[in-house]
Coordinates of C-alpha atoms in Angstrom, one line a residue:
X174 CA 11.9 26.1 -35.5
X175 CA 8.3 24.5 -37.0
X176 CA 10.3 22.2 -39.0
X177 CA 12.1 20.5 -35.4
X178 CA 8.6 20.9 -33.5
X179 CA 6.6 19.1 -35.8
X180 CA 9.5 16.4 -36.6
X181 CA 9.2 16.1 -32.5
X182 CA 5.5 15.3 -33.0
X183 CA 5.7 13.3 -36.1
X184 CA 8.7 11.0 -34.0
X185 CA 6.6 10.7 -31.1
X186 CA 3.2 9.7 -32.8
X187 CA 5.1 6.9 -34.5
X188 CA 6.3 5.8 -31.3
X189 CA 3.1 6.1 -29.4
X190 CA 1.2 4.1 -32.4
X191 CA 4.3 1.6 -32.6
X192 CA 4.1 0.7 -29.4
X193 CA 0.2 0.5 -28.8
X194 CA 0.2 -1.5 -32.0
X195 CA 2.8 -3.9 -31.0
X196 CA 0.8 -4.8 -27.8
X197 CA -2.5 -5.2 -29.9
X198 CA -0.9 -6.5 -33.1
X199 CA 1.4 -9.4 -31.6
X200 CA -1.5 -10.1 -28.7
X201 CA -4.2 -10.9 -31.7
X202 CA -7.0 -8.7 -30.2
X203 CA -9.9 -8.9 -32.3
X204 CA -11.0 -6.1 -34.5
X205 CA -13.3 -4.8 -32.5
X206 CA -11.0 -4.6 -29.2
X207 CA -8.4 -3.1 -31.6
X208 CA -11.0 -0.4 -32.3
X209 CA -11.6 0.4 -28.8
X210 CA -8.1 0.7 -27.9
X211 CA -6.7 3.0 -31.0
X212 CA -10.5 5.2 -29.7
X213 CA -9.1 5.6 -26.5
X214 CA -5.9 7.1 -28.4
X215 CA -8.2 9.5 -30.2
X216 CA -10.0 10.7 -27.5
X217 CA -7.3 11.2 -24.8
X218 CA -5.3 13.2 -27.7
X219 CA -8.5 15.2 -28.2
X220 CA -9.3 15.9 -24.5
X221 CA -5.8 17.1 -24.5
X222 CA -6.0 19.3 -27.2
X223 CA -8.9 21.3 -25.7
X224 CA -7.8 22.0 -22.3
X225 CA -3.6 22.4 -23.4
X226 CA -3.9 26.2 -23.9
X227 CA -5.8 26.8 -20.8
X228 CA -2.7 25.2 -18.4
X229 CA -0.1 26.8 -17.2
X230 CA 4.0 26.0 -18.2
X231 CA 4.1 25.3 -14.9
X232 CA 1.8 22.5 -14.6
X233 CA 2.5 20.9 -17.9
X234 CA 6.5 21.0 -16.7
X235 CA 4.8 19.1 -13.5
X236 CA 3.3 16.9 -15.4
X237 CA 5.8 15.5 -17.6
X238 CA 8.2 15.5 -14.4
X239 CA 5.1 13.0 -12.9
X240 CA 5.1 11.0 -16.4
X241 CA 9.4 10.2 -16.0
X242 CA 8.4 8.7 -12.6
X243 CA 5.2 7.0 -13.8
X244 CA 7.9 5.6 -16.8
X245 CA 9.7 3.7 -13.7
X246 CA 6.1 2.0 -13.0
X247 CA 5.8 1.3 -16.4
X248 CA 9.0 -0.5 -17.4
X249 CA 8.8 -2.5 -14.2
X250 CA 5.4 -3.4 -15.4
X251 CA 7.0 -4.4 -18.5
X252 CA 9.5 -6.2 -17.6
X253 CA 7.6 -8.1 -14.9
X254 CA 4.5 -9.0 -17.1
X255 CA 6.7 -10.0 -19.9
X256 CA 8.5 -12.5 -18.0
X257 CA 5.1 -13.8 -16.7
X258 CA 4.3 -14.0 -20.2
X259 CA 7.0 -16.4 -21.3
X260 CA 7.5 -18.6 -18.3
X261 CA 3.2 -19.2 -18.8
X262 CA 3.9 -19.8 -22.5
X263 CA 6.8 -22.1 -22.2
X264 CA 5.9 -23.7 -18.9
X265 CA 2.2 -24.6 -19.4
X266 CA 1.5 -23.3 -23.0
X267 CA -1.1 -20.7 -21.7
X268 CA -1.5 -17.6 -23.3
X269 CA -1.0 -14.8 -21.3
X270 CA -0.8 -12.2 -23.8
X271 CA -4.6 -10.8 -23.4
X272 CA -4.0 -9.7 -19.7
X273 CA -0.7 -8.4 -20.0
X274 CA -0.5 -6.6 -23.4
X275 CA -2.1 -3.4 -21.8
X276 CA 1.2 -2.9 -20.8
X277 CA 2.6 -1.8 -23.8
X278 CA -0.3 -0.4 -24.8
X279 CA -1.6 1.9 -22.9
X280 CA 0.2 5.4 -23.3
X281 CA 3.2 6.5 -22.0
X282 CA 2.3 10.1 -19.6
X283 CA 5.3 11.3 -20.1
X284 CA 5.8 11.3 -24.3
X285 CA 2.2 12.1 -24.1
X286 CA 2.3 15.2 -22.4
X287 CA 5.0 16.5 -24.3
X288 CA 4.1 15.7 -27.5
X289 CA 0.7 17.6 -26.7
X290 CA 3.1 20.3 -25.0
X291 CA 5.0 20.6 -28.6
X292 CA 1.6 21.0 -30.7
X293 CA 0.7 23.6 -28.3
X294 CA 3.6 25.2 -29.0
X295 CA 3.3 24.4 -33.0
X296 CA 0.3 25.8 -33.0
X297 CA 0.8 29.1 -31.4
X298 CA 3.5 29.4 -34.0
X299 CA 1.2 28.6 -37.3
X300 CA -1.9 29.9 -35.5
X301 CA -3.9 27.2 -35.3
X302 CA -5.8 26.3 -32.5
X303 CA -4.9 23.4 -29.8
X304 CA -8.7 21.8 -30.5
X305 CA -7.1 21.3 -33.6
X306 CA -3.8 19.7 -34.2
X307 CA -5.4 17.6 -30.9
X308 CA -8.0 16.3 -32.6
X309 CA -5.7 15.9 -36.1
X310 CA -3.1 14.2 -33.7
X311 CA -6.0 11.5 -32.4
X312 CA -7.2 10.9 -35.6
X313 CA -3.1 10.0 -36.9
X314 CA -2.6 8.0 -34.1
X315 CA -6.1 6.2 -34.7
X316 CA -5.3 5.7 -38.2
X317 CA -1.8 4.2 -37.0
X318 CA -2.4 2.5 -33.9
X319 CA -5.3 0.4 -36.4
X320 CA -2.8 -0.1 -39.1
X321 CA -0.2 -1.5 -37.3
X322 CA -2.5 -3.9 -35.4
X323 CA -3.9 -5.1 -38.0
X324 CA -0.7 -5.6 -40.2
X325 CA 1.3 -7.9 -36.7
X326 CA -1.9 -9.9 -36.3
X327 CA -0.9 -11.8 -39.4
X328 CA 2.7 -12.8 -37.7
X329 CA 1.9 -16.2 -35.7
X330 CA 4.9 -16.0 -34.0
X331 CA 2.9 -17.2 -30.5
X332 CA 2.8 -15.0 -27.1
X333 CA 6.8 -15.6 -26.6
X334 CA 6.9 -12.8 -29.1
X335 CA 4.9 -10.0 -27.4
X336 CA 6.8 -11.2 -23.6
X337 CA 10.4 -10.8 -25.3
X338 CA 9.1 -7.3 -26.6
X339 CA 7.7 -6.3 -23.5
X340 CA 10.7 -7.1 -21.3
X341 CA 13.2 -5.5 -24.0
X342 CA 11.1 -2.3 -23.9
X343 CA 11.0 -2.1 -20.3
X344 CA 14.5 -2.5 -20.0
X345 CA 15.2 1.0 -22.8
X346 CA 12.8 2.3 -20.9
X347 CA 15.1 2.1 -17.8
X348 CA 18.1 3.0 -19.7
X349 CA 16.8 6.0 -20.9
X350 CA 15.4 7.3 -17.4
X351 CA 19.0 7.0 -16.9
X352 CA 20.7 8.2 -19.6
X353 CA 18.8 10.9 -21.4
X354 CA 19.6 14.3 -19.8
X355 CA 16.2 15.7 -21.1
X356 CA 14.8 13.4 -18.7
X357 CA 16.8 13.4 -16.0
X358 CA 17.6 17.4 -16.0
X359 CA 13.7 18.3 -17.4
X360 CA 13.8 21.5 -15.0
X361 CA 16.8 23.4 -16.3
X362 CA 15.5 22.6 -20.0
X363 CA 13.0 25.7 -21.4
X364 CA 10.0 24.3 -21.4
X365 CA 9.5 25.7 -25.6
X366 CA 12.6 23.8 -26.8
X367 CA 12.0 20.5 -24.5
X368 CA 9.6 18.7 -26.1
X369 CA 10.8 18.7 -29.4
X370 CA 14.5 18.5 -27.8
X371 CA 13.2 15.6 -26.3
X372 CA 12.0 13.6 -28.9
X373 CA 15.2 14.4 -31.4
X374 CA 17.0 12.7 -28.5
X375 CA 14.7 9.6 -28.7
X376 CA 14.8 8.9 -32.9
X377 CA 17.9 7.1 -33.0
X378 CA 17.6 5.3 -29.5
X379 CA 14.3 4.2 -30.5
X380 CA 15.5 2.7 -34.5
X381 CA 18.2 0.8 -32.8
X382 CA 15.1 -0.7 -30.6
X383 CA 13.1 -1.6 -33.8
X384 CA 16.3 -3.3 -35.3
X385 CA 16.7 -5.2 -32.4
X386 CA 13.1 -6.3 -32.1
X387 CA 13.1 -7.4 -35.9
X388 CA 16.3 -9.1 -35.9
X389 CA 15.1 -11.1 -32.5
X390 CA 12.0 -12.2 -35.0
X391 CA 14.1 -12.9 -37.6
X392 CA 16.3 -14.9 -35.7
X393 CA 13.8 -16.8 -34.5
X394 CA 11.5 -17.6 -37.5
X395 CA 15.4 -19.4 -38.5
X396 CA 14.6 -21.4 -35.6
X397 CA 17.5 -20.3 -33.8
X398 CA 17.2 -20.5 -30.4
X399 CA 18.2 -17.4 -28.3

């Protein structure tokens, strides 16, 4: 049982700092705006982690049901900016990337809540407190988020990149609104088996999304058009 929970968090910190990085990384923030962003990370994971034991099952089931809806905003956002993105690029050679990259950065309510929702449940298990594993949590995704940045800065694959990612994100993100029963069916799930339930459900949906990604920029550093 600790073993799936904290697998559940590991999976969803590595998407959480994935995808922030990604936006960072492939928009070449500067160090400093890189900083700020994987902060943000830290603090909101921190926040959560002091107030998770004080709410009730109810209201965290409420609020991942809010964060599946806000994940239609999201992948519309995606999708839309991303397509702004690459017609700006290709069309004028402007870079849009450093107005629309929030949109794969900033964090996804729903994963979020759950993820917090499984280290509350981890730590009532291994009896350590929520403050805790929150803060431990903000710091990993800190660490991450900064790492990953850092590492797809050096890629000059130009803003086409970061708008093909974008739109191919917000159109899993779709799919999986529509396809993953932990989702779709979140109110007849027990709330202590659905976060980790729901990120087992994710792992391989989301490596077939990283091999796509990489073999897109593979692909294209051949100079094959696509």
């Amino acid at each position: 049982m600790e073993v799936a929970i904290a697998l559940g968090v590991v999976v969803g910190l590595l998407i959480f700092a994935l995808k922030a990085g990604m936006g960072c990384g492939l928009a070449h923030l500067g160090c400093r705006e890189i900083m700020l962003v994987a902060s943000g990370y830290l603090l909101v994971a921190t926040g959560m982690g002091l107030v998770i034991d004080r709410l009730s099952i109810d209201l965290m089931a409420e609020m991942i049901r809010a964060g599946v809806a806000m994940h239609v905003v999201i992948a519309l956002c995606l999708i839309a900016l991303g397509m702004l993105t690459v017609r700006e690029w290709r069309c004028s050679g402007r870079d849009m990337s450093r107005k629309t990259f929030w949109a794969l950065s900033i964090p996804c309510p729903a994963c979020m809540a759950a993820t917090l929702l499984s280290c509350s449940v981890l730590a009532d298990l291994i009896n350590i407190s929520p403050a805790r594993i929150g803060a431990a949590v903000g710091i990993i995704l800190f660490v991450t988020i900064s790492s990953v940045s850092m590492l797809l800065r050096r890629f000059q694959g130009g803003p086409g990149i970061i708008g093909n990612v974008m739109m191919l994100l917000g159109g899993f993100y779709i799919i999986s609104i529509i396809l993953l029963p932990s989702y779709i069916q979140l109110q007849r799930v027990t709330m202590s088996f659905a976060a980790p339930e729901m990120h087992s459900e994710l792992v391989p949906a989301y490596l077939i999304l990283i091999m796509l990604i990489s073999l897109g920029y593979v692909i294209r550093k051949k100079g094959v058009t696509v």
